[in-house]
Amino acid sequence: MTETLLDIRGISKSFGALKASDDVALDLKQGEIHALIGPNGAGKSTLIAQIAGSLRPDSGEVWLEGRNVTHKDTVARAKAGLGRTFQISSLAMEDTVLQNAVLGALGARHRVPGFWRPVMRDGDLRASAMQALEKVGLEEFAHFRTADLSHGQRRQLEVAVALTLKPHVFLMDEPMAGLGADGSAILVEFLRNLKSSAPILLVEHDMDAVFQLADRISVLVYGRIIATGAPDEIRANAQVREAYLGEEDAE
Amino acid sequence: MQRETLINTVLTLGLLAVPLAAWAMDEPYTITLATKVVIFALAGVGLNLALGLGGLVSLGHAMFFGIGGYAAGILASHAQSYEPIMEWPFLIEGTQSMPVIWVMAIVVSALVALATGALSLRTSGVYFIMITLAFGQMFYYFTISWPAYGGEDGLSIYVRDRFPGLNTLDPLHFFGLCFALLMLGLFIVARISRSGFGLALNAARQNEARVRAVGIEPYRLRLIAFVISGAITGLAGALYADLNRFVSPVMFSWQTSGEIMIFVILGGVARLFGPVAGAALFIILEEVLGGVSDYWHIYLGALLLIVVLFARGGLIGVLAGRNGGGGHD
């Protein structure tokens, strides 16, 4: 059987009376893209925060590569191999594109960064950063100020920074958001190739992309996972149609 | 050569030329003014590391300035009175040797920065400003009510402390010494801001979540930056004590913190030579406007407002244009 790299074991999280996560179980296996979909307010962001480590679940556990990381913070989980992209681009906007990528490569070294040697002259870091930028097609923009990039390019840079970490698991929060049809198509191709190096837990609103890409889909509604299965199974699932896809059709 | 590098070079040469010209024209007061600029600039260079690169708005840097000052004052006063500072469990005697005083000022400032930073860096924004301010005021009131070292009246250093091979009583010699330390401080901060540590610290200022997501803890970066920052400002405090041959609790007051911050803002936050330009401008204004009116701070306030509203890069920013990426190539 394929190895399970990320294992979410029955986590629950309440805010007052609101059950944002209700006994959620989810896993991610080597080589797959597992998409998480759900209507607005279903608790996707809360779930991601608990997987990334910025929010502690009330109960349940998060396992990463066979290790219980429930009580580890974001920094420790990043070091343990979780590569995360943010829904809203989260970059050092005043810095150049290359500097953002070098920051990732620096983090991947797992030690306190040096105080003395000029970091942008570090050949290894530069090479690793440029390699990531080339993979997402941003190499020509390396010396642009990040704030001067287009929205789509910032999304690409998000992915590039995650790549520099050489993670064992990708956690991607709506990477297609605001990309447009062309941009989405390119990223779909890219993620399809990327999954062989590390599996991807993909939270995405773009249904076309999800059904093209995902090996498995989980549907989150009101904090509960109501179904998990192959795209065809999900498409055929009556409960899902009612709770989620039906709404989409109605829009 | 980049425009900012050119401006920095001109500033450095100007800062050297003024006291040399004053020496040639036998105007020691001008040399003392230039020395004051250099010392204030060094204090600002310290703060700029925390404020500019780290985004840590510390209103407590007078704490380090004062600690440096009192390190010099206390060591010198014991040397003058031939009474050791303590005899048990081991003997510590006073000294008038500048290098020893500097090391003491740096070490004590760094330790206090470590302790106060460890606590205050758990907060951010307005709370951080308030906690650093509170720590600074604690030291202020402590020195006021500490009779052993002059309390409110302060402490005089009757003969300026000594440096091997130089006559520190000669204003030009003392200027040279302070100038060399300023250059060293600038060099260290320039190296740090171009290093991996500087890149990560600067990124944490812009986007904390990003830095965490690549597996680097911002708290640790900030604490280290705060310690180095405090140590540099502490060294400036020791020099300031020797410039005036006098220390008093005023060095610890929140107005001093404010002034150090004004040097940085006037000159240009996060610009390497910002504090140098800011301190020079401050002293020039004080001399020129102070001669015109006792209320010259009104004009300083107006200038500060203009800088904050219209010229965020300060004097250096106005002259050199937009910063091309935090000093990295």
Coordinates of C-alpha atoms in Angstrom, one line a residue:
Chain A
M1 CA 0.0 0.0 0.0
T2 CA 1.2 3.5 -0.7
E3 CA 2.6 5.5 2.2
T4 CA 0.4 8.0 3.9
L5 CA 2.4 11.2 4.4
L6 CA -0.2 13.5 6.0
D7 CA -2.9 12.1 8.3
I8 CA -5.6 14.2 9.9
R9 CA -7.1 12.1 12.6
G10 CA -10.5 13.3 13.7
I11 CA -9.8 16.9 14.5
S12 CA -12.5 19.1 16.0
K13 CA -12.4 22.9 16.6
S14 CA -15.2 25.0 18.0
F15 CA -15.6 28.7 18.3
G16 CA -18.3 29.1 20.9
A17 CA -21.3 27.3 19.6
L18 CA -19.9 27.1 16.0
K19 CA -18.3 23.8 15.1
A20 CA -15.7 24.9 12.5
S21 CA -14.2 21.4 12.3
D22 CA -16.3 18.5 13.4
D23 CA -14.3 15.2 13.7
V24 CA -12.5 15.8 10.4
A25 CA -10.4 12.8 9.1
L26 CA -8.4 13.2 6.0
D27 CA -5.2 11.7 4.6
L28 CA -2.7 12.3 1.8
K29 CA -0.8 9.5 0.1
Q30 CA 2.4 9.5 -1.8
G31 CA 2.0 10.8 -5.3
E32 CA -1.5 12.0 -5.2
I33 CA -3.4 15.2 -5.3
H34 CA -6.2 15.2 -2.8
A35 CA -8.6 18.1 -3.3
L36 CA -10.6 19.6 -0.5
I37 CA -13.7 21.5 -1.6
G38 CA -16.7 23.0 0.1
P39 CA -18.9 26.0 0.0
N40 CA -18.0 29.3 1.6
G41 CA -18.0 29.0 5.4
A42 CA -17.6 25.3 5.4
G43 CA -14.5 25.6 7.6
K44 CA -11.7 25.2 5.0
S45 CA -9.6 28.0 6.3
T46 CA -9.9 26.7 9.9
L47 CA -8.9 23.3 8.8
I48 CA -5.9 24.6 6.9
A49 CA -4.8 26.6 9.9
Q50 CA -4.9 23.5 12.0
I51 CA -2.9 21.5 9.4
A52 CA -0.3 24.3 9.0
G53 CA 0.0 24.7 12.7
S54 CA -1.3 28.2 13.3
L55 CA -4.3 27.0 15.1
R56 CA -4.6 24.1 17.7
P57 CA -7.4 21.7 17.4
D58 CA -9.6 21.1 20.5
S59 CA -9.2 17.4 19.9
G60 CA -7.8 15.0 17.3
E61 CA -4.3 14.7 15.9
V62 CA -2.2 15.8 12.9
W63 CA 0.4 13.3 11.7
L64 CA 3.1 14.2 9.2
E65 CA 5.3 11.4 7.8
G66 CA 4.5 9.1 10.7
R67 CA 5.1 11.7 13.4
N68 CA 2.5 13.3 15.6
V69 CA 2.9 17.1 15.0
T70 CA -0.3 18.2 16.7
H71 CA 1.6 20.2 19.3
K72 CA 4.2 21.6 16.9
D73 CA 4.0 25.1 15.7
T74 CA 4.1 26.4 12.1
V75 CA 7.9 26.8 12.1
A76 CA 8.4 23.2 13.3
R77 CA 5.9 21.8 10.7
A78 CA 7.6 23.7 8.0
K79 CA 10.9 22.2 9.1
A80 CA 9.3 18.8 9.2
G81 CA 8.5 19.1 5.5
L82 CA 5.2 20.9 5.1
G83 CA 5.3 23.3 2.2
R84 CA 2.5 25.8 2.3
T85 CA 1.1 28.4 -0.1
F86 CA -1.3 31.0 1.1
Q87 CA -4.7 32.0 -0.2
I88 CA -3.8 35.6 -0.2
S89 CA -0.3 36.0 -1.5
S90 CA 2.0 36.2 1.5
L91 CA 5.3 37.6 0.4
A92 CA 7.9 40.2 1.3
M93 CA 6.5 42.8 -1.1
E94 CA 9.4 45.3 -0.9
D95 CA 11.9 42.6 -1.7
T96 CA 12.7 41.3 -5.1
V97 CA 11.3 38.1 -6.5
L98 CA 14.7 36.4 -6.1
Q99 CA 15.0 37.5 -2.5
N100 CA 11.7 35.9 -1.7
A101 CA 12.9 32.7 -3.3
V102 CA 16.2 32.9 -1.5
L103 CA 14.4 33.3 1.8
G104 CA 12.7 30.0 1.2
A105 CA 16.0 28.3 0.3
L106 CA 17.5 29.8 3.5
G107 CA 14.7 28.4 5.5
A108 CA 15.3 25.0 4.0
R109 CA 18.7 24.9 5.6
H110 CA 17.1 24.5 9.0
R111 CA 19.6 26.7 10.9
V112 CA 19.7 30.3 12.1
P113 CA 20.7 32.4 9.1
G114 CA 24.3 33.8 9.1
F115 CA 25.1 37.3 10.1
W116 CA 28.1 38.1 8.0
R117 CA 28.2 36.7 4.5
P118 CA 26.1 38.5 1.9
V119 CA 23.2 36.2 1.3
M120 CA 22.5 37.2 -2.3
R121 CA 26.1 36.1 -3.2
D122 CA 25.6 32.6 -1.8
G123 CA 25.8 30.4 -4.9
D124 CA 23.9 27.5 -3.5
L125 CA 21.0 29.6 -2.3
R126 CA 20.8 31.5 -5.5
A127 CA 20.9 28.3 -7.6
S128 CA 18.2 26.7 -5.5
A129 CA 16.0 29.9 -5.7
M130 CA 16.6 30.3 -9.5
Q131 CA 15.7 26.7 -10.1
A132 CA 12.4 27.2 -8.3
L133 CA 11.7 30.4 -10.2
E134 CA 12.4 28.6 -13.5
K135 CA 10.0 25.8 -12.7
V136 CA 7.1 28.3 -12.3
G137 CA 8.3 30.5 -15.2
L138 CA 9.4 33.5 -13.2
E139 CA 13.1 33.5 -14.0
E140 CA 12.9 36.6 -16.2
F141 CA 11.3 38.5 -13.3
A142 CA 13.9 37.5 -10.7
H143 CA 15.0 41.1 -10.2
F144 CA 11.6 42.6 -10.1
R145 CA 10.2 44.1 -6.9
T146 CA 7.6 41.7 -5.7
A147 CA 5.0 44.5 -5.3
D148 CA 5.4 45.2 -9.1
L149 CA 4.4 41.7 -10.1
S150 CA 0.9 41.0 -11.4
H151 CA -1.5 39.1 -9.3
G152 CA -1.0 35.9 -11.2
Q153 CA 2.8 36.2 -11.0
R154 CA 2.5 36.6 -7.2
R155 CA 0.6 33.3 -7.1
Q156 CA 3.4 31.7 -9.1
L157 CA 5.9 33.1 -6.7
E158 CA 4.0 31.7 -3.8
V159 CA 4.4 28.2 -5.4
A160 CA 8.1 28.9 -6.1
V161 CA 8.9 29.8 -2.5
A162 CA 7.2 26.5 -1.4
L163 CA 9.3 24.7 -4.0
T164 CA 12.6 26.0 -2.5
L165 CA 11.7 24.3 0.8
K166 CA 11.8 20.9 -1.0
P167 CA 8.8 19.8 1.0
H168 CA 7.5 16.3 1.4
V169 CA 3.9 17.5 1.5
F170 CA 2.4 20.5 -0.2
L171 CA -0.5 22.3 1.3
M172 CA -2.0 24.7 -1.2
D173 CA -4.7 27.1 -0.3
E174 CA -6.5 28.2 -3.5
P175 CA -3.5 28.5 -5.8
M176 CA -5.7 29.3 -8.8
A177 CA -7.5 32.2 -7.1
G178 CA -7.7 35.1 -9.5
L179 CA -5.5 33.5 -12.2
G180 CA -7.8 33.6 -15.2
A181 CA -8.3 30.7 -17.6
D182 CA -4.9 30.7 -19.2
G183 CA -3.1 31.0 -15.9
S184 CA -5.1 28.2 -14.4
A185 CA -4.5 25.9 -17.3
I186 CA -0.7 26.4 -16.9
L187 CA -0.8 25.8 -13.2
V188 CA -3.0 22.7 -13.6
E189 CA -0.3 21.2 -15.9
F190 CA 2.4 22.2 -13.4
L191 CA 0.7 20.7 -10.4
R192 CA 0.1 17.5 -12.4
N193 CA 3.8 17.1 -12.8
L194 CA 4.6 18.3 -9.3
K195 CA 2.6 15.6 -7.5
S196 CA 5.2 13.0 -8.4
S197 CA 7.8 14.8 -6.3
A198 CA 5.5 15.4 -3.3
P199 CA 1.7 14.9 -2.8
I200 CA -0.5 17.9 -2.7
L201 CA -3.4 18.7 -0.5
L202 CA -5.3 21.2 -2.7
V203 CA -7.9 23.5 -1.4
E204 CA -9.5 25.1 -4.4
H205 CA -12.6 26.9 -5.6
D206 CA -12.0 26.3 -9.3
M207 CA -14.1 23.2 -9.9
D208 CA -12.8 22.5 -13.4
A209 CA -9.3 22.5 -12.1
V210 CA -10.2 20.2 -9.2
F211 CA -12.0 17.6 -11.3
Q212 CA -9.1 17.6 -13.8
L213 CA -6.4 17.3 -11.3
A214 CA -7.5 15.5 -8.2
D215 CA -7.0 11.8 -7.6
R216 CA -9.4 12.0 -4.7
I217 CA -11.8 14.7 -3.5
S218 CA -13.1 15.4 0.0
V219 CA -16.1 17.6 0.5
L220 CA -16.4 19.7 3.6
V221 CA -19.8 21.1 4.6
Y222 CA -20.5 22.8 8.0
G223 CA -17.2 21.5 9.4
R224 CA -17.8 17.9 8.5
I225 CA -16.4 15.8 5.6
I226 CA -19.5 14.4 4.0
A227 CA -17.8 12.4 1.3
T228 CA -14.3 11.3 0.1
G229 CA -13.7 9.6 -3.2
A230 CA -12.5 9.6 -6.8
P231 CA -13.8 12.6 -8.9
D232 CA -16.4 10.4 -10.6
E233 CA -17.8 9.1 -7.3
I234 CA -18.0 12.7 -5.9
R235 CA -19.8 13.9 -9.1
A236 CA -22.3 11.1 -8.7
N237 CA -22.8 11.4 -4.9
A238 CA -26.3 12.7 -4.2
Q239 CA -25.4 14.2 -0.9
V240 CA -22.6 16.2 -2.4
R241 CA -24.8 17.4 -5.3
E242 CA -27.4 18.6 -2.8
A243 CA -25.0 20.3 -0.4
Y244 CA -22.5 21.8 -2.7
L245 CA -22.6 21.2 -6.5
G246 CA -26.3 22.0 -6.6
E247 CA -25.6 25.4 -5.2
E248 CA -22.9 25.9 -7.9
D249 CA -25.4 25.0 -10.6
A250 CA -27.9 27.4 -9.1
E251 CA -25.5 30.3 -9.3
Chain B
M1 CA 28.2 53.7 -8.3
Q2 CA 24.6 53.9 -7.0
R3 CA 23.3 57.3 -6.0
E4 CA 22.8 56.3 -2.4
T5 CA 26.4 55.2 -2.2
L6 CA 27.5 58.5 -3.6
I7 CA 25.4 60.4 -1.0
N8 CA 26.8 58.2 1.8
T9 CA 30.4 58.9 0.6
V10 CA 29.7 62.7 0.5
L11 CA 28.2 62.5 4.0
T12 CA 31.2 60.7 5.4
L13 CA 33.7 63.1 3.8
G14 CA 31.7 66.1 5.0
L15 CA 31.6 64.7 8.5
L16 CA 35.4 64.4 8.4
A17 CA 36.0 67.7 6.7
V18 CA 34.0 69.9 9.2
P19 CA 36.1 69.1 12.3
L20 CA 39.4 69.3 10.3
A21 CA 38.4 72.7 9.0
A22 CA 37.4 73.8 12.5
W23 CA 40.7 72.6 13.8
A24 CA 42.5 74.6 11.2
M25 CA 40.5 77.6 12.1
D26 CA 41.0 76.9 15.8
E27 CA 37.3 76.5 16.6
P28 CA 37.1 73.6 19.1
Y29 CA 33.3 74.1 19.7
T30 CA 32.6 73.1 16.1
I31 CA 34.7 70.0 16.6
T32 CA 32.6 69.2 19.7
L33 CA 29.4 69.6 17.7
A34 CA 30.7 67.3 15.0
T35 CA 31.6 64.7 17.7
K36 CA 28.0 65.1 19.0
V37 CA 26.7 64.3 15.5
V38 CA 28.9 61.3 15.3
I39 CA 27.8 59.9 18.7
F40 CA 24.1 60.6 18.1
A41 CA 24.5 59.0 14.7
L42 CA 25.9 55.9 16.3
A43 CA 23.0 55.7 18.7
G44 CA 20.7 56.0 15.7
V45 CA 22.6 53.3 13.8
G46 CA 21.8 51.0 16.7
L47 CA 18.1 51.8 16.7
N48 CA 17.9 51.7 12.9
L49 CA 18.8 48.0 13.0
A50 CA 15.8 47.3 15.2
L51 CA 13.5 49.9 13.8
G52 CA 14.4 50.0 10.1
L53 CA 15.3 46.4 9.3
G54 CA 13.3 44.7 12.0
G55 CA 10.3 47.0 12.2
L56 CA 10.6 47.1 16.0
V57 CA 9.4 50.6 17.1
S58 CA 11.4 50.8 20.4
L59 CA 10.7 53.8 22.5
G60 CA 13.1 52.5 25.1
H61 CA 16.5 52.9 23.5
A62 CA 17.4 55.6 26.0
M63 CA 17.7 52.7 28.3
F64 CA 20.8 51.5 26.4
F65 CA 22.1 55.0 25.8
G66 CA 21.9 55.6 29.6
I67 CA 23.4 52.2 30.5
G68 CA 26.4 53.0 28.3
G69 CA 26.6 56.4 29.9
Y70 CA 26.4 55.1 33.4
A71 CA 28.9 52.3 32.6
A72 CA 31.4 55.0 31.8
G73 CA 30.3 57.3 34.7
I74 CA 30.4 54.6 37.4
L75 CA 33.7 53.0 36.3
A76 CA 35.3 56.4 36.0
S77 CA 34.0 57.7 39.4
H78 CA 35.4 54.7 41.1
A79 CA 38.8 55.1 39.4
Q80 CA 38.8 58.8 40.4
S81 CA 38.0 58.0 44.1
Y82 CA 40.2 54.8 44.2
E83 CA 37.3 52.9 45.7
P84 CA 36.7 49.5 44.1
I85 CA 33.2 48.9 42.9
M86 CA 33.1 45.7 44.9
E87 CA 35.5 43.6 46.9
W88 CA 33.6 40.5 47.5
P89 CA 33.2 37.8 46.1
F90 CA 35.8 39.2 43.7
L91 CA 37.5 42.5 43.3
I92 CA 36.1 44.9 40.6
E93 CA 37.9 48.2 40.4
G94 CA 37.0 51.3 38.5
T95 CA 38.8 52.2 35.3
Q96 CA 39.4 55.2 33.1
S97 CA 40.4 53.0 30.1
M98 CA 38.0 53.6 27.3
P99 CA 38.3 50.1 25.7
V100 CA 37.4 48.5 29.0
I101 CA 34.5 50.9 29.5
W102 CA 33.2 50.3 26.0
V103 CA 33.3 46.5 26.5
M104 CA 31.4 47.0 29.8
A105 CA 28.8 49.3 28.1
I106 CA 28.3 46.8 25.3
V107 CA 28.0 43.8 27.5
V108 CA 25.6 45.3 30.0
S109 CA 23.4 46.9 27.3
A110 CA 23.3 43.6 25.4
L111 CA 22.3 41.7 28.6
V112 CA 19.6 44.2 29.4
A113 CA 18.4 44.1 25.8
L114 CA 18.2 40.3 26.0
A115 CA 16.1 40.4 29.2
T116 CA 13.8 43.3 28.2
G117 CA 13.6 42.1 24.6
A118 CA 12.6 38.6 25.6
L119 CA 9.6 40.0 27.4
S120 CA 8.6 42.9 25.1
L121 CA 9.0 41.0 21.8
R122 CA 6.1 38.8 22.9
T123 CA 3.9 41.8 22.1
S124 CA 3.8 43.9 18.9
G125 CA 2.5 47.2 17.7
V126 CA 1.4 49.7 20.2
Y127 CA 2.0 47.3 23.1
F128 CA 5.6 46.9 22.1
I129 CA 6.1 50.6 22.0
M130 CA 4.5 50.9 25.5
I131 CA 6.5 48.1 27.1
T132 CA 9.8 49.4 25.8
L133 CA 8.9 52.9 27.0
A134 CA 8.0 51.4 30.4
F135 CA 11.4 49.6 30.7
G136 CA 13.1 52.9 29.8
Q137 CA 11.2 54.8 32.4
M138 CA 12.0 52.2 35.1
F139 CA 15.7 52.9 34.5
Y140 CA 15.1 56.6 34.5
Y141 CA 13.3 56.6 37.9
F142 CA 15.8 54.1 39.3
T143 CA 18.8 56.4 38.6
I144 CA 17.0 59.4 39.9
S145 CA 16.5 57.7 43.2
W146 CA 19.9 56.0 43.4
P147 CA 22.0 58.3 45.7
A148 CA 25.2 56.3 45.3
Y149 CA 25.8 57.7 41.9
G150 CA 24.5 61.2 42.2
G151 CA 20.8 60.5 41.9
E152 CA 19.0 63.4 40.1
D153 CA 22.2 65.5 40.0
G154 CA 24.1 63.0 37.9
L155 CA 27.7 62.1 38.0
S156 CA 30.8 64.0 36.8
I157 CA 33.8 62.5 35.0
Y158 CA 36.4 65.0 36.0
V159 CA 39.0 63.9 33.5
R160 CA 38.0 62.4 30.2
D161 CA 38.7 58.6 30.1
R162 CA 41.8 57.5 28.3
F163 CA 42.6 55.6 25.2
P164 CA 46.1 54.1 24.6
G165 CA 48.2 56.3 22.3
L166 CA 45.8 59.2 22.0
N167 CA 45.2 62.4 23.9
T168 CA 41.4 62.1 24.4
L169 CA 41.3 65.7 25.8
D170 CA 42.3 67.0 22.4
P171 CA 38.8 67.4 20.7
L172 CA 40.2 66.2 17.4
H173 CA 41.6 63.0 18.8
F174 CA 38.3 62.3 20.6
F175 CA 36.4 63.0 17.4
G176 CA 38.6 60.6 15.5
L177 CA 38.0 57.9 18.0
C178 CA 34.2 58.4 17.9
F179 CA 34.3 58.6 14.1
A180 CA 36.2 55.3 13.8
L181 CA 33.6 53.6 16.0
L182 CA 30.7 55.0 13.9
M183 CA 32.3 53.7 10.8
L184 CA 32.8 50.3 12.5
G185 CA 29.1 50.4 13.6
L186 CA 28.0 51.2 10.1
F187 CA 30.1 48.5 8.6
I188 CA 28.7 45.9 11.0
V189 CA 25.1 46.9 10.4
A190 CA 25.7 47.0 6.6
R191 CA 27.1 43.4 6.7
I192 CA 24.2 42.3 8.9
S193 CA 21.5 43.8 6.6
R194 CA 23.0 42.1 3.6
S195 CA 23.3 38.7 5.4
G196 CA 20.8 35.9 5.5
F197 CA 19.9 37.0 9.0
G198 CA 19.1 40.5 7.6
L199 CA 17.1 39.1 4.7
A200 CA 15.0 37.1 7.1
L201 CA 14.6 39.9 9.6
N202 CA 13.5 42.3 6.9
A203 CA 11.1 39.8 5.5
A204 CA 9.6 39.2 9.0
R205 CA 8.9 42.9 9.2
Q206 CA 7.0 42.8 5.9
N207 CA 5.3 39.5 6.4
E208 CA 5.6 37.4 9.5
A209 CA 3.5 34.5 8.3
R210 CA 5.8 34.1 5.2
V211 CA 8.9 33.7 7.4
R212 CA 7.2 31.2 9.7
A213 CA 6.1 29.2 6.7
V214 CA 9.6 28.7 5.5
G215 CA 10.5 27.4 8.9
I216 CA 12.3 30.4 10.5
E217 CA 11.1 31.8 13.8
P218 CA 10.7 35.6 13.7
Y219 CA 10.9 36.0 17.5
R220 CA 14.4 34.7 17.6
L221 CA 15.5 36.9 14.7
R222 CA 14.0 40.0 16.4
L223 CA 15.5 39.2 19.8
I224 CA 19.0 38.9 18.3
A225 CA 18.4 42.2 16.4
F226 CA 17.2 43.9 19.5
V227 CA 20.3 42.8 21.4
I228 CA 22.8 44.0 18.7
S229 CA 20.8 47.2 18.4
G230 CA 20.9 47.8 22.2
A231 CA 24.6 47.1 22.3
I232 CA 25.4 49.6 19.6
T233 CA 23.3 52.3 21.2
G234 CA 24.9 51.5 24.6
L235 CA 28.4 52.1 23.1
A236 CA 27.2 55.5 21.9
G237 CA 26.0 56.3 25.4
A238 CA 29.5 55.6 26.8
L239 CA 31.0 58.0 24.2
Y240 CA 28.4 60.6 25.0
A241 CA 29.3 60.4 28.7
D242 CA 32.9 61.1 27.8
L243 CA 32.0 63.9 25.5
N244 CA 30.1 65.8 28.2
R245 CA 32.3 64.4 31.0
F246 CA 28.9 64.1 32.8
V247 CA 26.1 61.6 33.0
S248 CA 22.6 62.2 34.4
P249 CA 19.3 60.4 34.5
V250 CA 18.2 62.6 31.5
M251 CA 20.1 60.1 29.3
F252 CA 17.5 57.5 30.3
S253 CA 14.5 59.8 29.8
W254 CA 11.9 59.0 27.1
Q255 CA 12.8 62.3 25.4
T256 CA 16.2 60.8 24.7
S257 CA 14.5 57.7 23.1
G258 CA 12.4 60.1 21.1
E259 CA 15.4 62.0 19.9
I260 CA 17.2 58.9 18.8
M261 CA 14.1 57.9 16.9
I262 CA 14.0 61.4 15.3
F263 CA 17.5 61.0 14.0
V264 CA 16.5 57.8 12.3
I265 CA 13.2 59.2 10.9
L266 CA 14.7 62.5 9.7
G267 CA 17.5 60.8 8.0
G268 CA 15.6 57.8 6.6
V269 CA 14.3 54.7 8.2
A270 CA 16.2 51.5 7.1
R271 CA 18.7 53.6 5.1
L272 CA 22.2 52.7 6.3
F273 CA 23.3 56.4 6.6
G274 CA 19.9 57.6 7.6
P275 CA 20.9 58.2 11.3
V276 CA 24.1 60.0 10.2
A277 CA 22.1 62.4 8.0
G278 CA 19.4 62.7 10.6
A279 CA 21.8 63.4 13.5
A280 CA 23.7 66.0 11.4
L281 CA 20.4 67.7 10.4
F282 CA 19.2 67.7 14.0
I283 CA 22.4 69.3 15.4
I284 CA 22.5 71.9 12.5
L285 CA 18.9 72.8 13.2
E286 CA 19.5 73.0 17.0
E287 CA 22.4 75.4 16.4
V288 CA 20.8 77.5 13.7
L289 CA 17.2 77.6 14.9
G290 CA 18.2 77.4 18.5
G291 CA 20.0 80.7 18.0
V292 CA 16.9 82.3 16.5
S293 CA 14.3 81.1 19.0
D294 CA 14.2 79.1 22.2
Y295 CA 11.2 77.3 20.8
W296 CA 13.0 75.8 17.8
H297 CA 11.5 72.4 18.5
I298 CA 8.3 73.8 16.9
Y299 CA 10.2 73.9 13.6
L300 CA 11.7 70.5 14.2
G301 CA 8.2 69.2 14.8
A302 CA 7.0 70.7 11.5
L303 CA 9.9 69.3 9.6
L304 CA 9.3 65.9 11.2
L305 CA 5.6 66.0 10.1
I306 CA 6.6 66.9 6.5
V307 CA 9.1 64.0 6.5
V308 CA 6.5 61.5 7.8
L309 CA 3.8 62.7 5.5
F310 CA 5.6 63.3 2.3
A311 CA 9.1 61.8 2.5
R312 CA 9.0 58.4 4.1
G313 CA 12.6 57.7 3.1
G314 CA 13.8 60.8 5.1
L315 CA 16.6 63.0 3.9
I316 CA 18.5 60.0 2.2
G317 CA 15.2 58.9 0.6
V318 CA 14.6 62.3 -0.9
L319 CA 18.2 62.5 -2.2
A320 CA 18.6 59.0 -3.4
G321 CA 15.1 57.9 -4.5
R322 CA 13.4 54.6 -3.9
N323 CA 15.3 52.0 -2.1
G324 CA 16.1 49.2 -4.5
G325 CA 15.3 46.2 -2.4
G326 CA 16.6 46.6 1.2
G327 CA 20.3 47.0 0.3
H328 CA 20.6 43.6 -1.3
D329 CA 21.9 43.2 -4.8

